[in-house]
Amino acid sequence: GAVVSQHPSRVICKSGTSVKIECRSLDFQATTMFWYRQFPKQSLMLMATSNEGSKATYEQGVEKDKFLINHASLTLSTLTVTSAHPEDSSFYICSARDWSSGVNEQFFGPGTRLTVL
Amino acid sequence: GQQLNQSPQSMFIQEGEDVSMNCTSSSIFNTWLWYKQDPGEGPVLLIALYKAGELTSNGRLTAQFGITRKDSFLNISASIPSDVGIYFCAGQLRGYNQGGKLIFGQGTELSVKP
């Protein structure tokens, strides 16, 4: 089945530093990947849609200069949280869509727990 | 923007009981999806519904896509301890400008009765 991985699974950083999170589709090509943020006891909130070879589309209220997204290949999208602050601490989850399967299904990664001190 | 109202927010289950949860929306969705999320992990798809009125089963799980396209329910029959977790409904937008985005409900947390 379609597998999506994320790296790292956990990261702790100091306030003001930048953190990069990778999302990979392991056994399929994903022209579109999505990035979500989930705070404790809350739902998944879509941050941005990442399209291979083009600029990401950000949801309202998400700062594109703070959350840099790069989707340089059909199997890899990265999210960089720049100048992270404690309020950026959250669970970041990516998903990837496998168009070739004929089913418009998104496969989710295992998530990355970011803690900013 | 679109919002999904999911209820109940939490419930306790005893092994063997049937469980029901639902989602409603003020917007029409073309696809309804139900996911389960275990602590510290990403959501896993349980059931996908593509047609209004569709009733689909996956083992002990049954879900229906409401006729109005604005609601869906998920039933779990004869619950077992591993059913514990958080269940999310999600509506998928398919319009040209929507790009297949998912809108998630607030989640229903299933716990074991003390």
Coordinates of C-alpha atoms in Angstrom, one line a residue:
Chain A
G1 CA 0.0 0.0 0.0
A2 CA 1.0 3.6 -0.3
V3 CA 3.4 4.7 2.5
V4 CA 4.3 8.2 3.5
S5 CA 7.2 8.8 5.9
Q6 CA 8.2 11.9 7.8
H7 CA 11.6 12.9 9.2
P8 CA 12.3 13.6 12.0
S9 CA 9.6 12.1 14.1
R10 CA 10.5 14.4 17.0
V11 CA 12.5 17.6 17.2
I12 CA 13.3 19.9 20.1
C13 CA 14.8 23.2 19.2
K14 CA 15.6 26.6 20.8
S15 CA 13.5 29.6 20.1
G16 CA 14.8 31.5 17.0
T17 CA 16.2 28.5 15.2
S18 CA 14.8 27.0 12.0
V19 CA 13.6 23.4 11.7
K20 CA 13.1 21.4 8.5
I21 CA 10.6 18.6 8.3
E22 CA 10.7 16.1 5.4
C23 CA 7.7 14.3 3.9
R24 CA 8.4 11.4 1.5
S25 CA 6.1 9.2 -0.5
L26 CA 7.9 5.9 -0.5
D27 CA 6.2 3.8 -3.1
F28 CA 4.3 6.2 -5.3
Q29 CA 4.7 9.6 -6.9
A30 CA 2.9 12.4 -5.3
T31 CA 2.3 15.5 -7.4
T32 CA 0.4 17.0 -4.5
M33 CA 1.2 17.0 -0.8
F34 CA -0.5 18.6 2.0
W35 CA 0.8 20.0 5.3
Y36 CA -1.3 20.0 8.5
R37 CA -0.8 21.3 12.0
Q38 CA -2.5 19.7 15.0
F39 CA -2.4 21.2 18.5
P40 CA -3.1 19.0 21.5
K41 CA -6.7 17.7 21.7
Q42 CA -7.6 19.5 18.5
S43 CA -8.3 18.6 14.9
L44 CA -6.0 18.7 11.9
M45 CA -5.8 22.1 10.3
L46 CA -4.6 22.4 6.8
M47 CA -1.7 24.8 6.5
A48 CA -0.8 24.6 2.8
T49 CA -1.0 22.5 -0.4
S50 CA 2.3 21.7 -2.0
N51 CA 2.5 21.0 -5.7
E52 CA 5.6 19.6 -7.3
G53 CA 7.5 22.1 -9.3
S54 CA 5.4 25.1 -8.3
K55 CA 4.7 27.4 -5.4
A56 CA 2.7 26.1 -2.4
T57 CA -0.8 27.4 -1.8
Y58 CA -1.2 28.6 1.8
E59 CA -4.4 28.7 3.8
Q60 CA -5.7 31.9 5.2
G61 CA -3.8 33.0 8.3
V62 CA -0.7 30.8 7.6
E63 CA 2.5 32.9 7.1
K64 CA 4.2 31.8 3.9
D65 CA 7.5 33.4 4.9
K66 CA 7.5 31.6 8.2
F67 CA 6.5 28.2 6.9
L68 CA 8.6 27.6 3.8
I69 CA 7.5 24.7 1.7
N70 CA 9.5 23.1 -1.1
H71 CA 8.2 20.3 -3.3
A72 CA 11.2 19.7 -5.6
S73 CA 10.5 16.1 -6.6
L74 CA 7.6 13.8 -7.0
T75 CA 8.4 12.0 -3.7
L76 CA 9.6 14.7 -1.4
S77 CA 8.2 17.9 0.1
T78 CA 9.8 19.8 2.9
L79 CA 8.4 22.2 5.5
T80 CA 10.8 24.6 7.1
V81 CA 9.6 26.5 10.2
T82 CA 11.8 29.6 10.3
S83 CA 12.7 31.4 13.5
A84 CA 10.6 29.0 15.5
H85 CA 8.9 30.2 18.7
P86 CA 7.2 28.3 21.5
E87 CA 3.8 28.9 20.0
D88 CA 4.9 27.0 16.9
S89 CA 5.2 23.8 19.0
S90 CA 2.8 21.4 17.5
F91 CA 2.3 18.1 15.7
Y92 CA 3.0 18.6 12.0
I93 CA 1.5 16.0 9.7
C94 CA 1.9 15.7 5.9
S95 CA -0.2 13.8 3.4
A96 CA 0.3 12.8 -0.2
R97 CA -2.1 12.0 -2.9
D98 CA -1.5 9.2 -5.3
W99 CA -3.2 10.2 -8.5
S100 CA -2.1 7.1 -10.3
S101 CA -4.2 4.8 -8.1
G102 CA -7.4 6.2 -9.6
V103 CA -8.7 6.8 -6.1
N104 CA -8.6 10.4 -4.8
E105 CA -7.1 9.3 -1.5
Q106 CA -4.6 11.1 0.7
F107 CA -2.1 9.0 2.6
F108 CA -0.9 10.5 5.9
G109 CA 2.6 10.4 7.3
P110 CA 3.2 9.5 11.0
G111 CA 3.7 13.1 12.0
T112 CA 6.5 15.2 13.5
R113 CA 6.3 16.5 17.0
L114 CA 8.0 19.9 17.2
T115 CA 8.8 21.4 20.6
V116 CA 10.3 24.9 20.7
L117 CA 11.9 25.8 24.0
Chain B
G1 CA -15.2 28.9 5.5
Q2 CA -16.4 25.3 5.6
Q3 CA -16.8 23.7 9.0
L4 CA -17.6 20.2 10.1
N5 CA -19.5 19.6 13.4
Q6 CA -18.6 16.3 14.8
S7 CA -20.4 14.7 17.8
P8 CA -20.0 13.5 20.3
Q9 CA -16.7 15.0 21.3
S10 CA -15.9 12.0 23.5
M11 CA -17.4 8.8 24.7
F12 CA -16.7 5.9 26.8
I13 CA -17.1 2.4 25.5
Q14 CA -17.5 -1.0 27.1
E15 CA -16.3 -3.9 25.2
G16 CA -19.1 -5.3 23.1
E17 CA -21.0 -2.1 22.9
D18 CA -22.0 -0.5 19.6
V19 CA -20.8 3.1 19.0
S20 CA -22.1 5.8 16.8
M21 CA -20.8 9.2 15.8
N22 CA -21.7 11.7 13.2
C23 CA -20.7 14.8 11.3
T24 CA -22.7 17.6 9.9
S25 CA -21.8 20.5 7.7
S26 CA -23.4 23.6 6.3
S27 CA -21.6 23.0 3.1
I28 CA -21.9 20.2 0.5
F29 CA -19.0 17.8 0.1
N30 CA -18.4 15.4 -2.7
T31 CA -16.6 12.9 -0.6
W32 CA -16.8 12.0 3.1
L33 CA -14.0 10.2 4.8
W34 CA -13.6 8.7 8.3
Y35 CA -10.1 8.4 9.9
K36 CA -8.8 7.0 13.1
Q37 CA -5.8 8.5 14.8
D38 CA -3.8 6.8 17.6
P39 CA -1.7 9.0 20.0
G40 CA 1.4 10.4 18.3
E41 CA 0.5 9.0 14.9
G42 CA -1.0 10.2 11.7
P43 CA -4.6 9.5 10.8
V44 CA -5.4 6.2 9.1
L45 CA -8.3 6.0 6.6
L46 CA -11.1 3.7 7.7
I47 CA -13.9 4.3 5.2
A48 CA -14.3 6.6 2.1
L49 CA -17.8 7.5 0.8
Y50 CA -18.2 8.9 -2.7
K51 CA -21.9 8.9 -3.4
A52 CA -24.8 10.5 -1.7
G53 CA -26.8 7.8 0.1
E54 CA -23.9 5.4 0.0
L55 CA -23.6 2.9 2.9
T56 CA -20.3 1.2 3.2
S57 CA -18.9 -1.3 5.6
N58 CA -15.3 -2.2 6.6
G59 CA -15.4 -5.1 9.1
R60 CA -17.2 -3.9 12.2
L61 CA -17.4 -0.3 10.8
T62 CA -20.3 1.1 8.8
A63 CA -20.5 4.6 7.5
Q64 CA -23.1 6.4 5.4
F65 CA -23.0 9.4 3.1
G66 CA -26.1 11.5 3.8
I67 CA -28.5 12.2 1.0
T68 CA -28.1 15.9 1.4
R69 CA -24.3 15.6 1.1
K70 CA -24.0 17.6 4.3
D71 CA -23.7 14.8 6.8
S72 CA -22.3 11.4 7.5
F73 CA -22.3 8.9 10.4
L74 CA -19.9 6.1 11.5
N75 CA -21.0 3.1 13.5
I76 CA -18.7 0.6 15.2
S77 CA -20.3 -2.6 16.2
A78 CA -19.2 -4.9 19.1
S79 CA -16.4 -2.5 20.2
I80 CA -13.1 -4.0 21.3
P81 CA -10.3 -2.3 23.4
S82 CA -8.2 -1.5 20.3
D83 CA -11.1 0.7 19.0
V84 CA -9.9 3.3 21.5
G85 CA -8.5 6.4 19.8
I86 CA -9.7 9.6 18.1
Y87 CA -12.0 9.3 15.1
F88 CA -12.2 12.2 12.6
C89 CA -14.6 12.8 9.8
A90 CA -13.4 14.7 6.8
G91 CA -15.1 16.3 3.9
Q92 CA -13.2 16.6 0.6
L93 CA -13.6 19.5 -1.7
R94 CA -13.2 18.7 -5.4
G95 CA -13.8 22.0 -7.1
Y96 CA -11.1 23.2 -9.5
N97 CA -9.8 25.8 -7.0
Q98 CA -10.0 23.5 -4.0
G99 CA -7.5 20.9 -5.2
G100 CA -8.9 18.0 -3.2
K101 CA -8.5 19.7 0.2
L102 CA -9.8 17.9 3.3
I103 CA -11.8 19.7 6.0
F104 CA -11.7 17.8 9.3
G105 CA -14.2 17.5 12.1
Q106 CA -13.2 18.2 15.7
G107 CA -12.8 14.5 16.4
T108 CA -14.5 12.0 18.7
E109 CA -12.3 10.5 21.4
L110 CA -13.2 6.9 22.3
S111 CA -12.0 5.7 25.7
V112 CA -12.6 2.6 27.7
K113 CA -15.2 2.8 30.5
P114 CA -13.5 2.7 33.8

